[in-house]
PDB file of C-alpha atoms in Angstrom:
ATOM      1  CA  UNK G   8      -6.904  10.099  12.064  1.00 76.00           C
ATOM      2  CA  UNK G   9      -5.243   6.755  12.247  1.00 84.00           C
ATOM      3  CA  UNK G  10      -1.474   6.424  12.391  1.00 92.00           C
ATOM      4  CA  UNK G  11       0.834   3.452  11.934  1.00 96.00           C
ATOM      5  CA  UNK G  12       4.316   3.332  13.422  1.00 97.00           C
ATOM      6  CA  UNK G  13       7.115   0.952  12.525  1.00 97.00           C
ATOM      7  CA  UNK G  14       9.922   1.644  14.958  1.00 96.00           C
ATOM      8  CA  UNK G  15      12.588  -0.465  13.240  1.00 96.00           C
ATOM      9  CA  UNK G  16      13.845   1.188  10.051  1.00 95.00           C
ATOM     10  CA  UNK G  17      16.139  -1.792   9.379  1.00 97.00           C
ATOM     11  CA  UNK G  18      16.433  -5.350  10.586  1.00 97.00           C
ATOM     12  CA  UNK G  19      18.680  -8.240   9.659  1.00 97.00           C
ATOM     13  CA  UNK G  20      18.383 -11.980  10.144  1.00 98.00           C
ATOM     14  CA  UNK G  21      20.437 -15.034   9.328  1.00 98.00           C
ATOM     15  CA  UNK G  22      19.049 -17.435   6.811  1.00 97.00           C
ATOM     16  CA  UNK G  23      16.854 -20.092   8.490  1.00 97.00           C
ATOM     17  CA  UNK G  24      16.467 -17.999  11.636  1.00 98.00           C
ATOM     18  CA  UNK G  25      13.361 -16.217  12.926  1.00 98.00           C
ATOM     19  CA  UNK G  26      12.793 -12.476  12.940  1.00 98.00           C
ATOM     20  CA  UNK G  27       9.985 -10.295  14.287  1.00 98.00           C
ATOM     21  CA  UNK G  28       9.038  -6.934  12.814  1.00 98.00           C
ATOM     22  CA  UNK G  29       7.157  -4.498  15.024  1.00 98.00           C
ATOM     23  CA  UNK G  30       4.142  -2.355  14.240  1.00 98.00           C
ATOM     24  CA  UNK G  31       1.947  -0.217  16.452  1.00 98.00           C
ATOM     25  CA  UNK G  32      -1.045   1.812  15.432  1.00 97.00           C
ATOM     26  CA  UNK G  33      -3.376   4.367  16.839  1.00 95.00           C
ATOM     27  CA  UNK G  34      -7.112   4.360  16.250  1.00 92.00           C
ATOM     28  CA  UNK G  35     -10.326   5.089  18.067  1.00 90.00           C
ATOM     29  CA  UNK G  36     -12.175   2.468  16.057  1.00 87.00           C
ATOM     30  CA  UNK G  37     -13.017  -0.951  17.454  1.00 87.00           C
ATOM     31  CA  UNK G  38     -13.256  -2.804  14.174  1.00 87.00           C
ATOM     32  CA  UNK G  39     -10.617  -2.599  11.490  1.00 90.00           C
ATOM     33  CA  UNK G  40      -8.216  -4.581   9.349  1.00 91.00           C
ATOM     34  CA  UNK G  41      -4.456  -4.829   9.577  1.00 94.00           C
ATOM     35  CA  UNK G  42      -2.093  -5.914   6.837  1.00 95.00           C
ATOM     36  CA  UNK G  43       1.557  -6.624   6.225  1.00 97.00           C
ATOM     37  CA  UNK G  44       2.789  -5.902   2.721  1.00 96.00           C
ATOM     38  CA  UNK G  45       6.173  -6.843   1.283  1.00 97.00           C
ATOM     39  CA  UNK G  46       8.010  -4.697  -1.269  1.00 96.00           C
ATOM     40  CA  UNK G  47      11.020  -6.503  -2.758  1.00 95.00           C
ATOM     41  CA  UNK G  48      13.655  -4.712  -4.861  1.00 91.00           C
ATOM     42  CA  UNK G  49      11.298  -4.966  -7.857  1.00 90.00           C
ATOM     43  CA  UNK G  50       9.076  -2.561  -5.867  1.00 91.00           C
ATOM     44  CA  UNK G  51       5.973  -4.653  -6.491  1.00 90.00           C
ATOM     45  CA  UNK G  52       3.805  -4.551  -3.369  1.00 93.00           C
ATOM     46  CA  UNK G  53       2.704  -8.012  -2.281  1.00 93.00           C
ATOM     47  CA  UNK G  54       0.282  -8.863   0.495  1.00 93.00           C
ATOM     48  CA  UNK G  55       1.909 -11.090   3.111  1.00 96.00           C
ATOM     49  CA  UNK G  56      -0.805 -11.500   5.716  1.00 95.00           C
ATOM     50  CA  UNK G  57      -3.941  -9.802   7.035  1.00 93.00           C
ATOM     51  CA  UNK G  58      -5.836  -9.741  10.302  1.00 94.00           C
ATOM     52  CA  UNK G  59      -9.367  -8.765  11.198  1.00 91.00           C
ATOM     53  CA  UNK G  60      -9.441  -6.905  14.497  1.00 90.00           C
ATOM     54  CA  UNK G  61     -12.590  -8.702  15.658  1.00 89.00           C
ATOM     55  CA  UNK G  62     -10.848 -12.056  15.403  1.00 88.00           C
ATOM     56  CA  UNK G  63      -8.818 -13.006  18.447  1.00 85.00           C
ATOM     57  CA  UNK G  64      -6.929 -15.745  16.673  1.00 92.00           C
ATOM     58  CA  UNK G  65      -3.655 -14.621  15.176  1.00 94.00           C
ATOM     59  CA  UNK G  66      -3.377 -15.031  11.411  1.00 93.00           C
ATOM     60  CA  UNK G  67      -0.788 -17.365   9.908  1.00 94.00           C
ATOM     61  CA  UNK G  68       0.359 -17.919   6.341  1.00 93.00           C
ATOM     62  CA  UNK G  69       2.977 -20.644   6.043  1.00 95.00           C
ATOM     63  CA  UNK G  70       6.184 -19.193   7.547  1.00 97.00           C
ATOM     64  CA  UNK G  71       4.530 -15.862   8.335  1.00 97.00           C
ATOM     65  CA  UNK G  72       2.490 -15.233  11.454  1.00 97.00           C
ATOM     66  CA  UNK G  73       1.337 -12.239  13.422  1.00 97.00           C
ATOM     67  CA  UNK G  74       1.070 -11.390  17.077  1.00 97.00           C
ATOM     68  CA  UNK G  75      -2.008  -9.187  17.315  1.00 96.00           C
ATOM     69  CA  UNK G  76      -2.460  -7.453  20.661  1.00 96.00           C
ATOM     70  CA  UNK G  77      -5.595  -5.336  20.312  1.00 95.00           C
ATOM     71  CA  UNK G  78      -5.451  -3.676  23.704  1.00 95.00           C
ATOM     72  CA  UNK G  79      -1.850  -2.663  23.144  1.00 96.00           C
ATOM     73  CA  UNK G  80      -2.574  -1.734  19.504  1.00 96.00           C
ATOM     74  CA  UNK G  81       0.337  -3.860  18.396  1.00 97.00           C
ATOM     75  CA  UNK G  82       0.617  -5.993  15.260  1.00 97.00           C
ATOM     76  CA  UNK G  83       3.997  -7.663  14.848  1.00 98.00           C
ATOM     77  CA  UNK G  84       5.045  -9.963  12.013  1.00 98.00           C
ATOM     78  CA  UNK G  85       7.094 -13.070  12.657  1.00 98.00           C
ATOM     79  CA  UNK G  86       8.994 -14.681   9.829  1.00 98.00           C
ATOM     80  CA  UNK G  87      10.195 -18.200  10.577  1.00 98.00           C
ATOM     81  CA  UNK G  88      12.906 -20.095   8.715  1.00 97.00           C
ATOM     82  CA  UNK G  89      13.948 -16.919   6.914  1.00 98.00           C
ATOM     83  CA  UNK G  90      14.895 -17.276   3.271  1.00 97.00           C
ATOM     84  CA  UNK G  91      16.963 -15.074   0.999  1.00 97.00           C
ATOM     85  CA  UNK G  92      13.809 -14.240  -0.924  1.00 96.00           C
ATOM     86  CA  UNK G  93      12.309 -12.682   2.189  1.00 97.00           C
ATOM     87  CA  UNK G  94      14.685  -9.739   1.871  1.00 97.00           C
ATOM     88  CA  UNK G  95      12.477  -6.727   1.217  1.00 97.00           C
ATOM     89  CA  UNK G  96      10.873  -3.640   2.688  1.00 97.00           C
ATOM     90  CA  UNK G  97       7.929  -4.617   4.871  1.00 98.00           C
ATOM     91  CA  UNK G  98       5.026  -2.252   5.428  1.00 97.00           C
ATOM     92  CA  UNK G  99       2.371  -2.482   8.091  1.00 97.00           C
ATOM     93  CA  UNK G 100      -0.991  -1.029   7.044  1.00 95.00           C
ATOM     94  CA  UNK G 101      -4.312  -0.223   8.695  1.00 93.00           C
ATOM     95  CA  UNK G 102      -7.794   0.074   7.251  1.00 89.00           C
ATOM     96  CA  UNK G 103     -11.108   0.916   8.867  1.00 84.00           C
ATOM     97  CA  UNK G 104     -13.826  -1.677   8.644  1.00 77.00           C
ATOM     98  CA  UNK G 105     -16.670   0.758   8.220  1.00 69.00           C
ATOM     99  CA  UNK G 106     -17.318   4.357   7.394  1.00 60.00           C
ATOM    100  CA  UNK G 107     -17.225   4.643   3.681  1.00 60.00           C
ATOM    101  CA  UNK G 108     -15.302   7.017   1.490  1.00 59.00           C
ATOM    102  CA  UNK G 109     -11.760   7.724   2.545  1.00 59.00           C
ATOM    103  CA  UNK G 110     -12.209   5.496   5.595  1.00 62.00           C
ATOM    104  CA  UNK G 111     -11.497   2.627   3.234  1.00 71.00           C
ATOM    105  CA  UNK G 112      -8.005   3.837   2.475  1.00 80.00           C
ATOM    106  CA  UNK G 113      -4.924   2.021   3.658  1.00 87.00           C
ATOM    107  CA  UNK G 114      -2.737   3.921   6.116  1.00 91.00           C
ATOM    108  CA  UNK G 115       0.856   2.715   5.927  1.00 94.00           C
ATOM    109  CA  UNK G 116       3.805   2.792   8.268  1.00 96.00           C
ATOM    110  CA  UNK G 117       7.179   3.950   6.980  1.00 95.00           C
ATOM    111  CA  UNK G 118       8.462   0.437   6.535  1.00 96.00           C
ATOM    112  CA  UNK G 119      11.178  -1.867   7.844  1.00 97.00           C
ATOM    113  CA  UNK G 120      13.978  -2.935   5.531  1.00 97.00           C
ATOM    114  CA  UNK G 121      14.758  -6.595   6.157  1.00 98.00           C
ATOM    115  CA  UNK G 122      18.121  -8.028   5.148  1.00 97.00           C
ATOM    116  CA  UNK G 123      18.634 -11.792   5.106  1.00 97.00           C
ATOM    117  CA  UNK G 124      22.241 -12.910   5.514  1.00 96.00           C
ATOM    118  CA  UNK G 125      23.328 -16.239   4.026  1.00 95.00           C
TER     119      UNK G 125
ATOM    120  CA  UNK O  21      -3.253 -13.250 -16.627  1.00 64.00           C
ATOM    121  CA  UNK O  22      -5.209 -10.825 -14.506  1.00 71.00           C
ATOM    122  CA  UNK O  23      -3.425  -7.904 -12.980  1.00 92.00           C
ATOM    123  CA  UNK O  24      -2.614  -4.235 -12.950  1.00 95.00           C
ATOM    124  CA  UNK O  25      -0.347  -2.577 -15.474  1.00 96.00           C
ATOM    125  CA  UNK O  26       1.249   0.814 -15.113  1.00 97.00           C
ATOM    126  CA  UNK O  27       3.060   2.725 -17.790  1.00 95.00           C
ATOM    127  CA  UNK O  28       5.564   4.004 -18.335  1.00 95.00           C
ATOM    128  CA  UNK O  29       7.962   2.402 -15.860  1.00 94.00           C
ATOM    129  CA  UNK O  30      10.156   5.515 -15.854  1.00 95.00           C
ATOM    130  CA  UNK O  31       9.010   9.038 -16.696  1.00 93.00           C
ATOM    131  CA  UNK O  32      10.947  12.252 -16.886  1.00 92.00           C
ATOM    132  CA  UNK O  33       9.279  15.621 -16.741  1.00 88.00           C
ATOM    133  CA  UNK O  34      10.527  19.106 -17.261  1.00 89.00           C
ATOM    134  CA  UNK O  35       9.541  21.875 -14.926  1.00 85.00           C
ATOM    135  CA  UNK O  36       6.114  23.272 -15.796  1.00 86.00           C
ATOM    136  CA  UNK O  37       4.917  20.244 -17.742  1.00 90.00           C
ATOM    137  CA  UNK O  38       1.894  18.116 -17.040  1.00 93.00           C
ATOM    138  CA  UNK O  39       2.390  14.369 -17.331  1.00 94.00           C
ATOM    139  CA  UNK O  40      -0.076  11.492 -17.207  1.00 96.00           C
ATOM    140  CA  UNK O  41       0.598   8.113 -15.614  1.00 97.00           C
ATOM    141  CA  UNK O  42      -1.404   5.199 -16.902  1.00 97.00           C
ATOM    142  CA  UNK O  43      -3.043   2.523 -14.767  1.00 98.00           C
ATOM    143  CA  UNK O  44      -5.069  -0.329 -16.243  1.00 97.00           C
ATOM    144  CA  UNK O  45      -6.568  -3.366 -14.513  1.00 97.00           C
ATOM    145  CA  UNK O  46      -8.311  -6.437 -15.897  1.00 95.00           C
ATOM    146  CA  UNK O  47      -9.389  -7.810 -12.521  1.00 93.00           C
ATOM    147  CA  UNK O  48     -12.923  -6.420 -12.843  1.00 92.00           C
ATOM    148  CA  UNK O  49     -12.355  -4.447  -9.651  1.00 91.00           C
ATOM    149  CA  UNK O  50     -14.637  -1.556  -8.777  1.00 90.00           C
ATOM    150  CA  UNK O  51     -12.223   0.424  -6.635  1.00 90.00           C
ATOM    151  CA  UNK O  52      -8.932   1.926  -7.735  1.00 92.00           C
ATOM    152  CA  UNK O  53      -6.329   3.987  -5.894  1.00 93.00           C
ATOM    153  CA  UNK O  54      -3.227   6.079  -6.492  1.00 96.00           C
ATOM    154  CA  UNK O  55      -0.444   6.196  -3.915  1.00 96.00           C
ATOM    155  CA  UNK O  56       2.785   8.133  -3.774  1.00 97.00           C
ATOM    156  CA  UNK O  57       5.922   6.661  -2.209  1.00 96.00           C
ATOM    157  CA  UNK O  58       8.908   8.775  -1.169  1.00 94.00           C
ATOM    158  CA  UNK O  59      12.215   7.448   0.220  1.00 87.00           C
ATOM    159  CA  UNK O  60      11.897   6.562   3.895  1.00 81.00           C
ATOM    160  CA  UNK O  61       8.151   7.062   3.774  1.00 83.00           C
ATOM    161  CA  UNK O  62       5.203   4.789   3.610  1.00 85.00           C
ATOM    162  CA  UNK O  63       2.638   5.067   0.858  1.00 93.00           C
ATOM    163  CA  UNK O  64       0.337   8.057   0.900  1.00 93.00           C
ATOM    164  CA  UNK O  65      -3.045   8.163  -0.817  1.00 92.00           C
ATOM    165  CA  UNK O  66      -3.452  10.700  -3.634  1.00 95.00           C
ATOM    166  CA  UNK O  67      -6.876   9.859  -5.093  1.00 95.00           C
ATOM    167  CA  UNK O  68      -9.267   6.962  -5.040  1.00 92.00           C
ATOM    168  CA  UNK O  69     -12.286   5.878  -7.026  1.00 92.00           C
ATOM    169  CA  UNK O  70     -14.991   3.560  -5.766  1.00 87.00           C
ATOM    170  CA  UNK O  71     -16.892   3.351  -9.024  1.00 88.00           C
ATOM    171  CA  UNK O  72     -16.810   4.575 -12.602  1.00 92.00           C
ATOM    172  CA  UNK O  73     -17.290   8.317 -13.039  1.00 94.00           C
ATOM    173  CA  UNK O  74     -16.635   8.954  -9.367  1.00 92.00           C
ATOM    174  CA  UNK O  75     -13.421   9.754  -7.531  1.00 93.00           C
ATOM    175  CA  UNK O  76     -12.385  11.398  -4.288  1.00 92.00           C
ATOM    176  CA  UNK O  77      -9.325  13.217  -2.993  1.00 93.00           C
ATOM    177  CA  UNK O  78      -6.973  11.405  -0.689  1.00 91.00           C
ATOM    178  CA  UNK O  79      -4.489  12.893   1.743  1.00 90.00           C
ATOM    179  CA  UNK O  80      -2.171  14.584  -0.762  1.00 94.00           C
ATOM    180  CA  UNK O  81      -4.316  15.458  -3.801  1.00 96.00           C
ATOM    181  CA  UNK O  82      -2.981  18.961  -4.413  1.00 96.00           C
ATOM    182  CA  UNK O  83      -1.274  19.215  -7.783  1.00 95.00           C
ATOM    183  CA  UNK O  84      -2.803  15.984  -9.090  1.00 97.00           C
ATOM    184  CA  UNK O  85      -5.904  15.129 -11.101  1.00 97.00           C
ATOM    185  CA  UNK O  86      -7.585  11.888 -12.143  1.00 98.00           C
ATOM    186  CA  UNK O  87     -10.410  10.552 -14.250  1.00 97.00           C
ATOM    187  CA  UNK O  88     -12.388   7.320 -14.168  1.00 97.00           C
ATOM    188  CA  UNK O  89     -14.277   7.034 -17.439  1.00 97.00           C
ATOM    189  CA  UNK O  90     -13.860   3.279 -17.674  1.00 96.00           C
ATOM    190  CA  UNK O  91     -13.849   0.624 -14.993  1.00 96.00           C
ATOM    191  CA  UNK O  92     -10.487  -0.672 -16.177  1.00 97.00           C
ATOM    192  CA  UNK O  93      -8.633   2.625 -16.285  1.00 98.00           C
ATOM    193  CA  UNK O  94      -7.640   5.245 -13.696  1.00 98.00           C
ATOM    194  CA  UNK O  95      -5.037   7.639 -15.123  1.00 98.00           C
ATOM    195  CA  UNK O  96      -3.234  10.127 -12.901  1.00 98.00           C
ATOM    196  CA  UNK O  97      -2.099  13.523 -14.170  1.00 97.00           C
ATOM    197  CA  UNK O  98       0.700  15.260 -12.340  1.00 95.00           C
ATOM    198  CA  UNK O  99       0.256  18.944 -13.014  1.00 93.00           C
ATOM    199  CA  UNK O 100       2.739  21.791 -12.885  1.00 88.00           C
ATOM    200  CA  UNK O 101       1.074  22.821  -9.622  1.00 88.00           C
ATOM    201  CA  UNK O 102       2.632  19.830  -7.867  1.00 88.00           C
ATOM    202  CA  UNK O 103       5.709  21.367  -6.240  1.00 87.00           C
ATOM    203  CA  UNK O 104       7.726  18.229  -5.645  1.00 90.00           C
ATOM    204  CA  UNK O 105       6.537  15.506  -8.010  1.00 92.00           C
ATOM    205  CA  UNK O 106       9.667  13.347  -8.058  1.00 94.00           C
ATOM    206  CA  UNK O 107       8.527  10.086  -6.455  1.00 96.00           C
ATOM    207  CA  UNK O 108       7.446   6.517  -7.066  1.00 96.00           C
ATOM    208  CA  UNK O 109       3.755   6.200  -7.932  1.00 97.00           C
ATOM    209  CA  UNK O 110       1.746   3.074  -7.269  1.00 97.00           C
ATOM    210  CA  UNK O 111      -1.704   2.251  -8.557  1.00 97.00           C
ATOM    211  CA  UNK O 112      -3.875  -0.280  -6.759  1.00 94.00           C
ATOM    212  CA  UNK O 113      -7.310  -1.834  -7.068  1.00 92.00           C
ATOM    213  CA  UNK O 114      -9.704  -3.850  -4.945  1.00 88.00           C
ATOM    214  CA  UNK O 115     -12.909  -5.744  -5.651  1.00 83.00           C
ATOM    215  CA  UNK O 116     -14.906  -3.121  -3.859  1.00 70.00           C
ATOM    216  CA  UNK O 117     -13.811  -0.484  -1.385  1.00 63.00           C
ATOM    217  CA  UNK O 118     -15.610  -1.840   1.629  1.00 62.00           C
ATOM    218  CA  UNK O 119     -14.713  -5.482   1.503  1.00 62.00           C
ATOM    219  CA  UNK O 120     -12.059  -7.351   3.387  1.00 61.00           C
ATOM    220  CA  UNK O 121     -10.316  -8.121   0.159  1.00 66.00           C
ATOM    221  CA  UNK O 122      -6.823  -6.880  -0.305  1.00 80.00           C
ATOM    222  CA  UNK O 123      -5.683  -4.092  -2.547  1.00 87.00           C
ATOM    223  CA  UNK O 124      -3.633  -5.375  -5.477  1.00 90.00           C
ATOM    224  CA  UNK O 125      -0.806  -3.160  -6.640  1.00 94.00           C
ATOM    225  CA  UNK O 126       0.726  -2.432 -10.005  1.00 95.00           C
ATOM    226  CA  UNK O 127       4.498  -2.387 -10.625  1.00 95.00           C
ATOM    227  CA  UNK O 128       4.742   1.392 -10.254  1.00 96.00           C
ATOM    228  CA  UNK O 129       6.015   4.383 -12.208  1.00 97.00           C
ATOM    229  CA  UNK O 130       9.121   6.289 -11.224  1.00 96.00           C
ATOM    230  CA  UNK O 131       8.665   9.999 -12.032  1.00 95.00           C
ATOM    231  CA  UNK O 132      11.656  12.312 -12.087  1.00 94.00           C
ATOM    232  CA  UNK O 133      11.533  16.053 -12.619  1.00 89.00           C
ATOM    233  CA  UNK O 134      14.509  17.368 -14.564  1.00 85.00           C
TER     234      UNK O 134
END
């Protein structure tokens, strides 16, 4: 079974600074998807960024980018120019590419609570 | 606007009662999912459905039941057999289970056992 580990329960960053959230995962699969979801105080889960494991190029979405290291099974999220609205719980998630059935489920880490200080 | 609605937002249950959480989507998605979120934990999959009239158990299905009679609806019943039902419940959907497309989430239901 796949597992996702987020080793930083809490992080803080100053407004306009850069912060990196860590995520490692364990899988025996070679093809899969990785996601970062954001859960603000409203508790609505919002997709931040996603990465296909077969793509070597790191995904970017505006101020959000990832550092995907397949061999190390690492998938960190970098937030540049942090804004107050970035304050939220961030979850790393894994999904198999193939297999059908429950292989399509998302496996989540326990989350990192990000605080943005003005 | 397309999206996922969950009701109620807050739900209180007495010991021994069954309660049903509603999840409706108008995104025309085939796949729907129920997750449970506990403090300090990530989301854990309860049940999922890839198509109407079909559903499968997830990792923590004991004490829960679902139905999928319509594409738009995927209600979750928390039965009295669920020993610790107090949690935040999230419903999600995706275009189809095998695609790259993301899962979209509803706003959640907070269930508290009195």
